mmCIF file of C-alpha atoms and ligand atoms in Angstrom:
data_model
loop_
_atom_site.group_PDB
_atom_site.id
_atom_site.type_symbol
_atom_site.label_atom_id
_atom_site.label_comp_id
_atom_site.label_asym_id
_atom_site.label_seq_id
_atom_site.Cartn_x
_atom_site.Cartn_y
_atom_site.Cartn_z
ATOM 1 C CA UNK K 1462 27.182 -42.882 -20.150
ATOM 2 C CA UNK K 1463 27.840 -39.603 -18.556
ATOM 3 C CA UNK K 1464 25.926 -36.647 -19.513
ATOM 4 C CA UNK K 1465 27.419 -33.716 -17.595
ATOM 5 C CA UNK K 1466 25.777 -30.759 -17.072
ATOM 6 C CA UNK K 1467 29.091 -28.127 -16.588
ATOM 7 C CA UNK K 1468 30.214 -28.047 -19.854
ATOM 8 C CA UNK K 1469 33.021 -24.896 -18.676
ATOM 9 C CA UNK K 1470 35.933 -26.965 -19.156
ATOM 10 C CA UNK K 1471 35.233 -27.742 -22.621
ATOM 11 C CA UNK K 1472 34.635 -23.820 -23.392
ATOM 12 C CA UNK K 1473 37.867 -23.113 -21.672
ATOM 13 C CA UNK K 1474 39.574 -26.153 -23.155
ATOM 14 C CA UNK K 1475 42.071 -23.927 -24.803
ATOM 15 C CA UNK K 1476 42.543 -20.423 -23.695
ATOM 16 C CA UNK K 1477 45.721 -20.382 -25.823
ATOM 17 C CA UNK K 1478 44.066 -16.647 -27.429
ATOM 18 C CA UNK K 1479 42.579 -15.370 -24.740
ATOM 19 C CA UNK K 1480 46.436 -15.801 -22.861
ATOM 20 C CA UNK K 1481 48.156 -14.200 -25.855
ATOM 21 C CA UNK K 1482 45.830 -11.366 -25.802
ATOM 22 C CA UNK K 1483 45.648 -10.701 -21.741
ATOM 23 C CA UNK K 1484 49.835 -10.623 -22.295
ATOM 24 C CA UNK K 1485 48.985 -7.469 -24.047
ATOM 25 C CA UNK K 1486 46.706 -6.357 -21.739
ATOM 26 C CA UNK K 1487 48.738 -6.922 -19.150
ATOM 27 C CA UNK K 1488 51.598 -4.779 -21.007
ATOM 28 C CA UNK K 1489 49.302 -1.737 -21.150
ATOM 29 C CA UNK K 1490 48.297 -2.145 -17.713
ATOM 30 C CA UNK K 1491 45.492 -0.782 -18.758
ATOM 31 C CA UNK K 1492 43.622 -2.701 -15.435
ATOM 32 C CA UNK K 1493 40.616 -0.518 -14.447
ATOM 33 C CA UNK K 1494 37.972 0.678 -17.658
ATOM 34 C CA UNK K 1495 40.367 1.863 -20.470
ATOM 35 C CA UNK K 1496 40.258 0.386 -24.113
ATOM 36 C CA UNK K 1497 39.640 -3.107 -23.712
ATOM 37 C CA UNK K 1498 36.184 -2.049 -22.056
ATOM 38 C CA UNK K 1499 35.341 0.787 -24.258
ATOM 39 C CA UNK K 1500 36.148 -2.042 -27.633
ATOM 40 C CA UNK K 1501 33.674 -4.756 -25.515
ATOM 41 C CA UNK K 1502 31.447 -2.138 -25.159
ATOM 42 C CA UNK K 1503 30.964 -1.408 -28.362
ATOM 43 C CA UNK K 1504 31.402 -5.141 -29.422
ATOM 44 C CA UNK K 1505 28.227 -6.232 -27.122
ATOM 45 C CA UNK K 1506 25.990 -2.879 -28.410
ATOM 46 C CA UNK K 1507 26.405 -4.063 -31.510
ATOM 47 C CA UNK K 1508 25.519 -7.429 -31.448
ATOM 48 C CA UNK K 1509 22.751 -6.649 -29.839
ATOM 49 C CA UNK K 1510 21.542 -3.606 -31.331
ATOM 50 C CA UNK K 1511 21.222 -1.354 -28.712
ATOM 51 C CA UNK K 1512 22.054 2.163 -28.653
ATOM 52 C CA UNK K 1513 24.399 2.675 -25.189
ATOM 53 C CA UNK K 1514 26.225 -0.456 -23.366
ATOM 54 C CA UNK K 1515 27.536 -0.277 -20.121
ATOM 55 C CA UNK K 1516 29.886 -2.971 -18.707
ATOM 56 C CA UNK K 1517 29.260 -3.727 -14.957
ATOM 57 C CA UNK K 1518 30.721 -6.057 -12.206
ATOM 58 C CA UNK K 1519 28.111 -8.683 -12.866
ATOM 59 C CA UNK K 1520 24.173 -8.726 -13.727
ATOM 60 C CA UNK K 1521 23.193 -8.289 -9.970
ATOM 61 C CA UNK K 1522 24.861 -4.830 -10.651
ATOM 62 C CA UNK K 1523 23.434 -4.325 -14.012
ATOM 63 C CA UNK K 1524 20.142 -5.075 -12.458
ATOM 64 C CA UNK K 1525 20.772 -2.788 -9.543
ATOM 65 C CA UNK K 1526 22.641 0.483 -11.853
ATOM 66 C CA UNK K 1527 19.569 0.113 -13.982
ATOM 67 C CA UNK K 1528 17.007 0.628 -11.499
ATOM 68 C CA UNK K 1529 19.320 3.232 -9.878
ATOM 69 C CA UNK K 1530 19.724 4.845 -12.983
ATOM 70 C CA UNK K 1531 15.817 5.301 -13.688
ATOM 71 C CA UNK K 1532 15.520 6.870 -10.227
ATOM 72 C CA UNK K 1533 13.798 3.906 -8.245
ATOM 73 C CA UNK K 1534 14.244 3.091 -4.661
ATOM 74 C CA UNK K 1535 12.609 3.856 -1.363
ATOM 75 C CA UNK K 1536 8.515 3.406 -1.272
ATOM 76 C CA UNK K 1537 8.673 2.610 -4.976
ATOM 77 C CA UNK K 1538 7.343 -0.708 -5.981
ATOM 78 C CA UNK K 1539 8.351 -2.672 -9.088
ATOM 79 C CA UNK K 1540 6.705 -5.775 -10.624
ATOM 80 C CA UNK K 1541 8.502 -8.764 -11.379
ATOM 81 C CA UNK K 1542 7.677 -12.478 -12.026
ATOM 82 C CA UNK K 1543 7.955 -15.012 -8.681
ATOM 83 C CA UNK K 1544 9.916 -17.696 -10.589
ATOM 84 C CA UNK K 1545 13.075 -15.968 -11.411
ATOM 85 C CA UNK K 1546 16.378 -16.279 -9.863
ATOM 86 C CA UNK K 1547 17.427 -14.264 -6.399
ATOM 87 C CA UNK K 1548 19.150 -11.707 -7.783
ATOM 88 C CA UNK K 1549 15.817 -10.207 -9.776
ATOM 89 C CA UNK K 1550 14.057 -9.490 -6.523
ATOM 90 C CA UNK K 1551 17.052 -9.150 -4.777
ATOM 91 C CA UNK K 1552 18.084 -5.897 -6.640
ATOM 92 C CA UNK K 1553 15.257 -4.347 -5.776
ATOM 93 C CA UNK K 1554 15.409 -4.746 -2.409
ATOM 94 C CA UNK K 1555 19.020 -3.219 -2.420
ATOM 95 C CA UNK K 1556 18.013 -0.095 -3.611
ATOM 96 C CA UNK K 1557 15.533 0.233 -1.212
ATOM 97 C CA UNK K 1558 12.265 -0.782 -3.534
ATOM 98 C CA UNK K 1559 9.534 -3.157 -2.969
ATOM 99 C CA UNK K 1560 9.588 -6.250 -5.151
ATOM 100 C CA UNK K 1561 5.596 -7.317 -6.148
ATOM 101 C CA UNK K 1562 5.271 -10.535 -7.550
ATOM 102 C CA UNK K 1563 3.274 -12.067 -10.276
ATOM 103 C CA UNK K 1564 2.664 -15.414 -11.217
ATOM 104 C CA UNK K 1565 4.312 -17.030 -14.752
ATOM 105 C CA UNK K 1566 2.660 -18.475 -17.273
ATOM 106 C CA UNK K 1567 2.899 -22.217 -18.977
ATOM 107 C CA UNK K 1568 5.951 -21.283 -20.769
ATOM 108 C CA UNK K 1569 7.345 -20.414 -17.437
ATOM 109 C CA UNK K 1570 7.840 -16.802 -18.254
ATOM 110 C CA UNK K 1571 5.648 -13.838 -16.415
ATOM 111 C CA UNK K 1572 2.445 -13.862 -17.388
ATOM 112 C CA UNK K 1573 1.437 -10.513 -18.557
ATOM 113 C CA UNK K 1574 -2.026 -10.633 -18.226
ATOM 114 C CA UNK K 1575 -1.719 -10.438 -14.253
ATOM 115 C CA UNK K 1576 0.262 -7.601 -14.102
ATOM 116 C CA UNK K 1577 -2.518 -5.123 -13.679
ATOM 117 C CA UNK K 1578 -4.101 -6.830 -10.968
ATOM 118 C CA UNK K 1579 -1.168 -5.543 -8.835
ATOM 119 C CA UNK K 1580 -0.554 -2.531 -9.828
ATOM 120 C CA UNK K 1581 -0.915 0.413 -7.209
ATOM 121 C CA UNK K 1582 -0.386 3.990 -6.549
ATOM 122 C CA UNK K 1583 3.464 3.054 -5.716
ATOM 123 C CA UNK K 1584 3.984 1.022 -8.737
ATOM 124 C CA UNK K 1585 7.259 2.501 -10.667
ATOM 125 C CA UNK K 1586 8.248 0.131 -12.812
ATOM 126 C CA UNK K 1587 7.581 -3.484 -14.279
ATOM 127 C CA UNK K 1588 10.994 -5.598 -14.800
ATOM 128 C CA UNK K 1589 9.899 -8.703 -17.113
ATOM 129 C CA UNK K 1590 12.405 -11.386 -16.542
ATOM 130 C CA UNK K 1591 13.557 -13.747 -20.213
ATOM 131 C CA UNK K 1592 13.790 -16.632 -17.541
ATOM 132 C CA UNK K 1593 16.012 -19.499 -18.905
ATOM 133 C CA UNK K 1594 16.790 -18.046 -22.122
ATOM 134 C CA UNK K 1595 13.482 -17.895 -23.589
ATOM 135 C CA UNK K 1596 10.957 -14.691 -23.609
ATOM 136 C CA UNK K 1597 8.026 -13.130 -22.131
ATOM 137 C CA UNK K 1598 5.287 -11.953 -24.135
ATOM 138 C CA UNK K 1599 6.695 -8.141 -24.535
ATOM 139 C CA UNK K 1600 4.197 -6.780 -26.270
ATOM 140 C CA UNK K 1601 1.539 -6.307 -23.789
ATOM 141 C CA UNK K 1602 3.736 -5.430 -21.177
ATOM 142 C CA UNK K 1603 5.183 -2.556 -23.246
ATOM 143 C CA UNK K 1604 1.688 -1.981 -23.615
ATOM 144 C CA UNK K 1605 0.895 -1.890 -19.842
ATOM 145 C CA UNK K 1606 3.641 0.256 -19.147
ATOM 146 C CA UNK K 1607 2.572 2.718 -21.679
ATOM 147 C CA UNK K 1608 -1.089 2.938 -20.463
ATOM 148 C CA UNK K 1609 0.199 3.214 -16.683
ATOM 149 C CA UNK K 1610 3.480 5.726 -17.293
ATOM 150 C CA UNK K 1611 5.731 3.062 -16.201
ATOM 151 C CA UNK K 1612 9.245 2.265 -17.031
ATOM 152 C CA UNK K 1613 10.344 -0.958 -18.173
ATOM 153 C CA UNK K 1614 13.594 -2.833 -16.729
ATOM 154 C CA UNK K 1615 14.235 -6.283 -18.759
ATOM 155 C CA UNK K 1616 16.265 -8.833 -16.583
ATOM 156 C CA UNK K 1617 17.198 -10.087 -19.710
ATOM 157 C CA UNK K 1618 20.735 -11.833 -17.969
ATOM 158 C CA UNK K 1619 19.997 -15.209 -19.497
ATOM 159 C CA UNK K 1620 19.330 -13.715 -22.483
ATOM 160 C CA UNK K 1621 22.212 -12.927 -24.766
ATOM 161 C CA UNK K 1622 22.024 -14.313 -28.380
ATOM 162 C CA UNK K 1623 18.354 -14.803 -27.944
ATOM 163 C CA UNK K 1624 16.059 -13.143 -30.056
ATOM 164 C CA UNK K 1625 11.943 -11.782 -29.994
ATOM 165 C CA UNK K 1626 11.005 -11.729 -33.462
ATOM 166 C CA UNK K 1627 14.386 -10.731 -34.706
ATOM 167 C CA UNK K 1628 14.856 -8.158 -31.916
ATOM 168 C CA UNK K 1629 17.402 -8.784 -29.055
ATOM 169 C CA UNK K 1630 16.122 -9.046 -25.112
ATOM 170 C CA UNK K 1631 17.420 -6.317 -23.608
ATOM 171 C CA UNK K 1632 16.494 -3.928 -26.771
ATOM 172 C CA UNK K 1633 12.493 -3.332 -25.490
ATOM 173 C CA UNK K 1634 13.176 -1.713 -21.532
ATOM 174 C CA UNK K 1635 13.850 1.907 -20.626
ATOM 175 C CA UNK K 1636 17.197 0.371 -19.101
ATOM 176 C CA UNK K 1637 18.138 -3.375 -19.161
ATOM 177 C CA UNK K 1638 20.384 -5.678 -17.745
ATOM 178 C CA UNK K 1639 22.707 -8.564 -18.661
ATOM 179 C CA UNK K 1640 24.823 -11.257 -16.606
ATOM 180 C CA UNK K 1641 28.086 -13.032 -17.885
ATOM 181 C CA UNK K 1642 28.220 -14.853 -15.306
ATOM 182 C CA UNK K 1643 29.863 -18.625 -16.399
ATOM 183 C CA UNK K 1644 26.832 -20.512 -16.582
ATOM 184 C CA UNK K 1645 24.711 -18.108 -18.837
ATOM 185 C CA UNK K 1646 25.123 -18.655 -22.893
ATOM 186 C CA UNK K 1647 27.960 -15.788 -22.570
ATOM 187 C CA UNK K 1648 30.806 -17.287 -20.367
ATOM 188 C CA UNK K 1649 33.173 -14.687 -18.218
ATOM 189 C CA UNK K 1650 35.794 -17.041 -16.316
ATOM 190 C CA UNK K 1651 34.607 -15.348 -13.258
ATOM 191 C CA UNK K 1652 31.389 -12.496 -13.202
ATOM 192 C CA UNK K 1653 30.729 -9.998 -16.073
ATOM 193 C CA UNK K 1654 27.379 -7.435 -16.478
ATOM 194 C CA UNK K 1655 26.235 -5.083 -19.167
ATOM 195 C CA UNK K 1656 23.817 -2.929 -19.056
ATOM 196 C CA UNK K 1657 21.505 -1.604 -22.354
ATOM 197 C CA UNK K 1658 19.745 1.870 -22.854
ATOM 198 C CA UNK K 1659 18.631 4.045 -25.278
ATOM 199 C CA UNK K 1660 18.049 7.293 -23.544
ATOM 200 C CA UNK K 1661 21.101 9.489 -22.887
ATOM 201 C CA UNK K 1662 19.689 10.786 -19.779
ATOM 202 C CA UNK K 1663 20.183 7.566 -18.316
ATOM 203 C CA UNK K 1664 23.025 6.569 -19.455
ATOM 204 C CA UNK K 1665 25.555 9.543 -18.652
ATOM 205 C CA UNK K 1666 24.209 9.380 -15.129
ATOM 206 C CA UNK K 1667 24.915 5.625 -14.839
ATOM 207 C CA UNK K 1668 28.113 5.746 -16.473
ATOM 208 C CA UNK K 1669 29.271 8.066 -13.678
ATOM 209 C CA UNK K 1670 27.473 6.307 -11.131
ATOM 210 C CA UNK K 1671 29.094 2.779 -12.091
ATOM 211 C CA UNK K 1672 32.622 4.850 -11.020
ATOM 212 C CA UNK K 1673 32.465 6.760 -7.764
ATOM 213 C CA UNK K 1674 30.440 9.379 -9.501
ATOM 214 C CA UNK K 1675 33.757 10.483 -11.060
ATOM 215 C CA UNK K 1676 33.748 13.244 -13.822
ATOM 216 C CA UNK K 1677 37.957 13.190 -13.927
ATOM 217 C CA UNK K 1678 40.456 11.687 -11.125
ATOM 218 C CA UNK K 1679 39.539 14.869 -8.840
ATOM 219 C CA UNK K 1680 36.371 15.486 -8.965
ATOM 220 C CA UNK K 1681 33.341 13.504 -8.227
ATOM 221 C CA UNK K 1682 29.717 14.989 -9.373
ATOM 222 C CA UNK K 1683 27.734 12.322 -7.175
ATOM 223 C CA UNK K 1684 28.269 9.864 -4.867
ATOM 224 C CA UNK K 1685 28.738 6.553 -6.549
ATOM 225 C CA UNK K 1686 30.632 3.631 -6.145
ATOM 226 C CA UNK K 1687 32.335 0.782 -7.947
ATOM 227 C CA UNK K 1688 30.707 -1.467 -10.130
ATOM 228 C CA UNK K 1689 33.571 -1.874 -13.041
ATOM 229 C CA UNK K 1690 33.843 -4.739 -15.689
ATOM 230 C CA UNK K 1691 37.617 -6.261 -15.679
ATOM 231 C CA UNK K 1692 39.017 -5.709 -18.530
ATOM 232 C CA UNK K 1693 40.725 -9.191 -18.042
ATOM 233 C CA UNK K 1694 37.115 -10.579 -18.604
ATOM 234 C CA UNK K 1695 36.023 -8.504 -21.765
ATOM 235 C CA UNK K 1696 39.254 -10.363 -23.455
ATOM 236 C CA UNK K 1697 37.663 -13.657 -22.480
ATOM 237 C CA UNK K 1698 34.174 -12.362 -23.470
ATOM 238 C CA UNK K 1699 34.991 -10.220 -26.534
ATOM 239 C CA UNK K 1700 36.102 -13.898 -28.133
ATOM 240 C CA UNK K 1701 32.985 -15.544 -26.438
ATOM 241 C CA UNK K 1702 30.751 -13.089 -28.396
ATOM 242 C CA UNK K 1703 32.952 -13.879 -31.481
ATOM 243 C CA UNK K 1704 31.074 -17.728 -30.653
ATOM 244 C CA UNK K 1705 28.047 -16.873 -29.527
ATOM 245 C CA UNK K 1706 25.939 -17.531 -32.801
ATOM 246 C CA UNK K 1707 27.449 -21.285 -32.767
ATOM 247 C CA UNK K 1708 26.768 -21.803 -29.315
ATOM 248 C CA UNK K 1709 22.874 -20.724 -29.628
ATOM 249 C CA UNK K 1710 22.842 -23.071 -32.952
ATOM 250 C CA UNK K 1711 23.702 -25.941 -31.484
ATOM 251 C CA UNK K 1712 22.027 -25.615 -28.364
ATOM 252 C CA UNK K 1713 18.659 -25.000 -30.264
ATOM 253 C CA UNK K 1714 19.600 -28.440 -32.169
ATOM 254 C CA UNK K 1715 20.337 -30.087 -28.905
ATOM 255 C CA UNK K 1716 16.929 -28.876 -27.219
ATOM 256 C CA UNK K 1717 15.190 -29.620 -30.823
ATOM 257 C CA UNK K 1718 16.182 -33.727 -29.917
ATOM 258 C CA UNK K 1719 14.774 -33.327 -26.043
ATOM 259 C CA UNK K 1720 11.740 -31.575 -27.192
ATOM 260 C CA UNK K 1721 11.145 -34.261 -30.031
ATOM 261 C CA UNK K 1722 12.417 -37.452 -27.446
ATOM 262 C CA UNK K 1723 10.017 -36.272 -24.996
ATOM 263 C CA UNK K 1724 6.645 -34.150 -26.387
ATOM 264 C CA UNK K 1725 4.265 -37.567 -26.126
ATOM 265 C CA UNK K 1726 5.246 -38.232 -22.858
ATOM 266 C CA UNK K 1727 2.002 -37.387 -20.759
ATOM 267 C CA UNK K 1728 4.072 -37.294 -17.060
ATOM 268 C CA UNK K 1729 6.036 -34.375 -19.303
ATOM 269 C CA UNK K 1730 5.043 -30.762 -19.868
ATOM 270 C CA UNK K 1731 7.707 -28.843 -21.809
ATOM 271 C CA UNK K 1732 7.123 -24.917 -22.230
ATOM 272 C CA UNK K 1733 5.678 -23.928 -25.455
ATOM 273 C CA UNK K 1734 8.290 -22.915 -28.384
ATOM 274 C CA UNK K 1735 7.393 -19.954 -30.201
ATOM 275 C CA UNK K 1736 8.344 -20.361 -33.470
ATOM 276 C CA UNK K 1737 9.308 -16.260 -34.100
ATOM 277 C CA UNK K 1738 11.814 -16.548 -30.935
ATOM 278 C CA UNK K 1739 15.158 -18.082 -30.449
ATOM 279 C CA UNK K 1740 15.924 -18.785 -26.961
ATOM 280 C CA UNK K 1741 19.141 -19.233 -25.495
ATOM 281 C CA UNK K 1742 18.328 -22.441 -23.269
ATOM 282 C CA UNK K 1743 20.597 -21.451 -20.583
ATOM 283 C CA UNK K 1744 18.405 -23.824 -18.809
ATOM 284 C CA UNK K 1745 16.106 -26.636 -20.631
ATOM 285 C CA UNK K 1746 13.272 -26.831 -18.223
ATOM 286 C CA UNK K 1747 9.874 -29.236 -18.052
ATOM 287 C CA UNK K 1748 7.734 -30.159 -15.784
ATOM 288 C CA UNK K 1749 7.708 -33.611 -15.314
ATOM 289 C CA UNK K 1750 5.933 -36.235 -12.847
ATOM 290 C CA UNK K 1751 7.489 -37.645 -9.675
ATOM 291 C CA UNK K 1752 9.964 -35.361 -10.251
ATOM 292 C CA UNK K 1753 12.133 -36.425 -6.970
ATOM 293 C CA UNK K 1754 12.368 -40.203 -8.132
ATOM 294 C CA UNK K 1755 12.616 -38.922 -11.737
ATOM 295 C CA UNK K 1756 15.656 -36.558 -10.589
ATOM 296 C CA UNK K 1757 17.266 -39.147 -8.328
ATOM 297 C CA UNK K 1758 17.019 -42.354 -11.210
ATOM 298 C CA UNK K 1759 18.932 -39.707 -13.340
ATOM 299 C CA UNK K 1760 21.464 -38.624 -11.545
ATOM 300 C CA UNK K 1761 22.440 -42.325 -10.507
ATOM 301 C CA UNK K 1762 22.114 -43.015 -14.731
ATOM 302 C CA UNK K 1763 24.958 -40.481 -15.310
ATOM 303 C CA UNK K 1764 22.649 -37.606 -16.052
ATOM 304 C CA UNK K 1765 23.456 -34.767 -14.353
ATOM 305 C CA UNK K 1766 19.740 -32.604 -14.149
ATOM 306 C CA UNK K 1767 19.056 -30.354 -11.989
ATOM 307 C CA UNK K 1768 16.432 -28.359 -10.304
ATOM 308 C CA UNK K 1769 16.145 -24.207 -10.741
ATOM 309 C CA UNK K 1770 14.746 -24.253 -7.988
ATOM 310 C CA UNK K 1771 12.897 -26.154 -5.619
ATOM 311 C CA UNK K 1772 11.518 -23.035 -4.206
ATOM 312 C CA UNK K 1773 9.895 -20.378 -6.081
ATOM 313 C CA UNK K 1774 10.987 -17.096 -4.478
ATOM 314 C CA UNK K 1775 7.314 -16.137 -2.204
ATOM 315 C CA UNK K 1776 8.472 -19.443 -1.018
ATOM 316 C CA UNK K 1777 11.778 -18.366 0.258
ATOM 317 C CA UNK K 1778 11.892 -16.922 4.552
ATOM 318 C CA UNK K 1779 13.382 -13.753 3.059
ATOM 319 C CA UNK K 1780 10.368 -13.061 0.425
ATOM 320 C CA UNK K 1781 7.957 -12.492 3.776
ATOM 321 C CA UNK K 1782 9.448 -9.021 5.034
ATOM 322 C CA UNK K 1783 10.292 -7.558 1.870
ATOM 323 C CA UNK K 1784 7.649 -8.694 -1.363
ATOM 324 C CA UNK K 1785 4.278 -8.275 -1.429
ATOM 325 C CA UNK K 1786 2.511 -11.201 -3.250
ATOM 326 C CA UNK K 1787 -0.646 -13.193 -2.460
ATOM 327 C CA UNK K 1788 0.333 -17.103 -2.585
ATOM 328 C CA UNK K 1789 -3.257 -18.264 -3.959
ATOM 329 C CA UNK K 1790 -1.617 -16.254 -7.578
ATOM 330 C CA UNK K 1791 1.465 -17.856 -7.332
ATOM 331 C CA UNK K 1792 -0.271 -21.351 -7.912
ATOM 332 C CA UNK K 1793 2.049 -21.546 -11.409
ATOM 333 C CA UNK K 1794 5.050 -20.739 -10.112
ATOM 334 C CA UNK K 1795 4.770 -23.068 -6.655
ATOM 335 C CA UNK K 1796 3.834 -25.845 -9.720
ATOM 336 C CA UNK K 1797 6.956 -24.998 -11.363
ATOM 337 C CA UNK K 1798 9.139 -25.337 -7.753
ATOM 338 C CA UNK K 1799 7.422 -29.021 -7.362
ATOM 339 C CA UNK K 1800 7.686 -30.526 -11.150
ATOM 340 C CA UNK K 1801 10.833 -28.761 -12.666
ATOM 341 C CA UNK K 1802 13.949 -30.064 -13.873
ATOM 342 C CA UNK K 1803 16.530 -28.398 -15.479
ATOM 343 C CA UNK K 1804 18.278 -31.495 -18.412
ATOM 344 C CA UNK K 1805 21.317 -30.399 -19.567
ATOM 345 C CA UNK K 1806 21.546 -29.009 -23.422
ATOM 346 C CA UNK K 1807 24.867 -27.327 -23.403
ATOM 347 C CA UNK K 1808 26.631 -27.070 -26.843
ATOM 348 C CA UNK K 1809 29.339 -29.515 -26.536
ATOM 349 C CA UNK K 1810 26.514 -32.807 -26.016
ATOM 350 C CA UNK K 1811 26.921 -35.272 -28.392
ATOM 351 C CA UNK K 1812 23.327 -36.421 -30.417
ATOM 352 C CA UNK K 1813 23.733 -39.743 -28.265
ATOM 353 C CA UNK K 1814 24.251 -38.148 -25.366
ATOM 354 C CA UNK K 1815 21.081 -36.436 -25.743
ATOM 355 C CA UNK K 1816 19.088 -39.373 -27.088
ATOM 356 C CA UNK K 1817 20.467 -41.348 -23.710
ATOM 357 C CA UNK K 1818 18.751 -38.922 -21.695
ATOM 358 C CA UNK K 1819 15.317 -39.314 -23.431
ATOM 359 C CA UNK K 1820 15.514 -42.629 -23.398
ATOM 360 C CA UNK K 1821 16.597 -43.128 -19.816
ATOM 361 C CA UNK K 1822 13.429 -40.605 -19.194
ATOM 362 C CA UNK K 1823 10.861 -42.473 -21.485
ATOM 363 C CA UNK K 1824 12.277 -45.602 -19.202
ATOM 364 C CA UNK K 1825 11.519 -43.881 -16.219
ATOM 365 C CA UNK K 1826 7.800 -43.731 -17.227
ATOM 366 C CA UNK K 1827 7.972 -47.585 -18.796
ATOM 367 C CA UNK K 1828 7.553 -45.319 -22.385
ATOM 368 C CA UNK K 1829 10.686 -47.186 -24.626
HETATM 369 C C1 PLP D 837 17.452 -14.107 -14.259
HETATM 370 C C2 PLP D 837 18.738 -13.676 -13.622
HETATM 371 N N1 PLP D 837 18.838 -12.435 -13.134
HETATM 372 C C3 PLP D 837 19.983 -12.001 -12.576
HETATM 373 C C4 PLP D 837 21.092 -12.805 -12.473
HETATM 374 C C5 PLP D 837 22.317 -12.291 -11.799
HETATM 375 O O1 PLP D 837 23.444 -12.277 -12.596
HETATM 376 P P1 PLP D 837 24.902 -12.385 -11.960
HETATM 377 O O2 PLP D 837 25.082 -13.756 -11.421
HETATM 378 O O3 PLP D 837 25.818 -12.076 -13.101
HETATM 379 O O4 PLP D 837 24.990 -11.346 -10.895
HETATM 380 C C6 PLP D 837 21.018 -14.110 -12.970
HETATM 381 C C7 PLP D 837 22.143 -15.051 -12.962
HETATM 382 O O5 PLP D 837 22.836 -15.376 -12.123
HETATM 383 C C8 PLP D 837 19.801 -14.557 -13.540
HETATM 384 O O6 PLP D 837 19.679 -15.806 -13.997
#
């Protein structure tokens, strides 16, 4: 049986609507900002319940216009977890900030009660990441940040549809960032962004900022530069959102049949569920013994796993020059880079698909 882990050509199976409506699009020529962007816009704020969107490029710019937008960059550092994906620390390094990492916690998500231990004179802002889908304890970072005067940026890209006790990721930050990027639970056919604010004194400034610093064709108020959403991609997005709800439902059910296959399974440790979140599970992760055998006897079963990633990112050459982190906190996160596999979960799995992969896992560990 094959258990594939892309599941983009069954969301994109038929495009038929998403073709009728880019005809019209492409009548308007409406190509660069314009209605379709202003309607997704709108579409995304209020689905999530935020009080400004912003659509960007991709969540790399999202993550950098955010931190732009609060005013962060050279000798400013800004806390963020060291199991997240490039882009996180890699934002803040492009606007000329200092990335300090912290370690995460069992349900692989930063652990908040570490974050003080690092904080310093230069310390501007903490940027929680909802790695995989799932959430970080917010409340005592919004906590921290209070007590220290620091702004919050959410990395909440894997986030959309998700939810922390009925509020949206993306809903708790000063500024906040999200990626449509094709593998997240919000599909672009190519790269999408959005960023999420509530303060207007943000928000105007990244709005210009996001194109050339424009105020009308003629005039520019600031240097910016480009950083648009297509409006090509909000057609293909605005009907994504319209699915979004299903897609979460069914890949809670699907992760529901992993976490029930495999929760007895000593060699496995699966992050805790919180019961008043709903994650996305743009990635199901565990930890799980010999993971390299473990990977290899599933891949050759048909199961396409994965591995995000076999480095956690003080691991990475580039993390040296530009982070500051002590390894000997990082023990949870270099844990994570040994043991983790990603097992697919995607919406479109059948139930025997994802009984297969328990059961070819339970075999693994001669559990039937
Ligand atoms: C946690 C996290 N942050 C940032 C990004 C960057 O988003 P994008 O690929 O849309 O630039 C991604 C996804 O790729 C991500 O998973």
């Amino acid at each position: 049986m094959k258990v594939e882990y892309n599941y983009l050509p069954k969301e994109f199976e038929d495009c038929e609507a998403i073709i009728e409506e880019w005809r019209k699009l492409i009548n308007t020529t409406d190509f660069t900002l314009g209605a379709y962007v202003e309607a997704f816009e709108e579409k995304f704020r209020k689905a999530i319940g935020a009080d400004y969107c912003i659509a960007v490029n991709c969540g790399t710019d999202a993550l950098i216009l955010s931190l732009k937008g609060m005013g962060i960059g050279v000798g400013d550092e800004v806390i963020t977890v060291a199991n997240t994906f490039y882009a996180s620390v890699g934002a803040i390094v492009a606007v000329g900030a200092t990335p300090v990492l912290v370690d995460c916690d069992d349900r692989f998500q930063i652990d908040a009660t570490k974050i003080e231990a690092v904080l310093s004179s230069q310390t501007k802002a903490i940027m929680p990441v909802h790695w995989a889908g799932a959430s970080p304890d917010m409340e005592p970072i919004i906590e921290i940040c209070k007590r220290h005067e620091l702004l919050m940026i959410e990395d909440a890209c894997m986030g959309i549809g998700a939810s922390v006790d009925g509020q949206s990721p993306g809903t708790f930050g000063n500024i906040n960032a999200f990626s449509m990027h094709p593998l997240k639970s919000l599909n672009a056919m190519g790269d999408g962004g959005m960023v999420a604010s509530s303060d207007t004194k943000f928000v105007e400034w990244m709005r210009k900022y996001r194109n050339h610093g424009m105020v009308d064709r003629d005039h520019i108020e600031f240097w910016g530069i480009n950083m648009r959403m297509q409006p090509l991609q909000c057609v293909v997005l605005s009907q994504g959102l319209d699915r979004l709800n299903d897609t979460i439902e069914k890949r809670n059910k699907n992760a529901k049949i992993l976490d029930e296959g495999l929760g007895d399974l000593k060699q496995v440790s699966l992050p805790r569920r919180l019961p008043k979140n709903i994650e996305t599970f743009a990635l199901y992760m565990g930890l799980f013994e010999e993971r390299d055998k473990l990977i290899q006897y599933l891949n050759e079963k048909g199961i396409e796993a994965k591995i995000h990633y076999p480095l956690a990112l003080h691991q990475q050459k580039a993390a040296k020059e530009k982070c500051i982190f002590d390894p000997e906190t990082l023990e949870k996160s270099t844990l994570q880079a040994n043991k983790l596999i990603t097992l697919p979960v995607h919406q479109f799995l059948r139930e025997e698909q994802l009984n297969y992969t328990v059961n070819t896992i339970r075999e693994f560990y001669g559990k039937n």
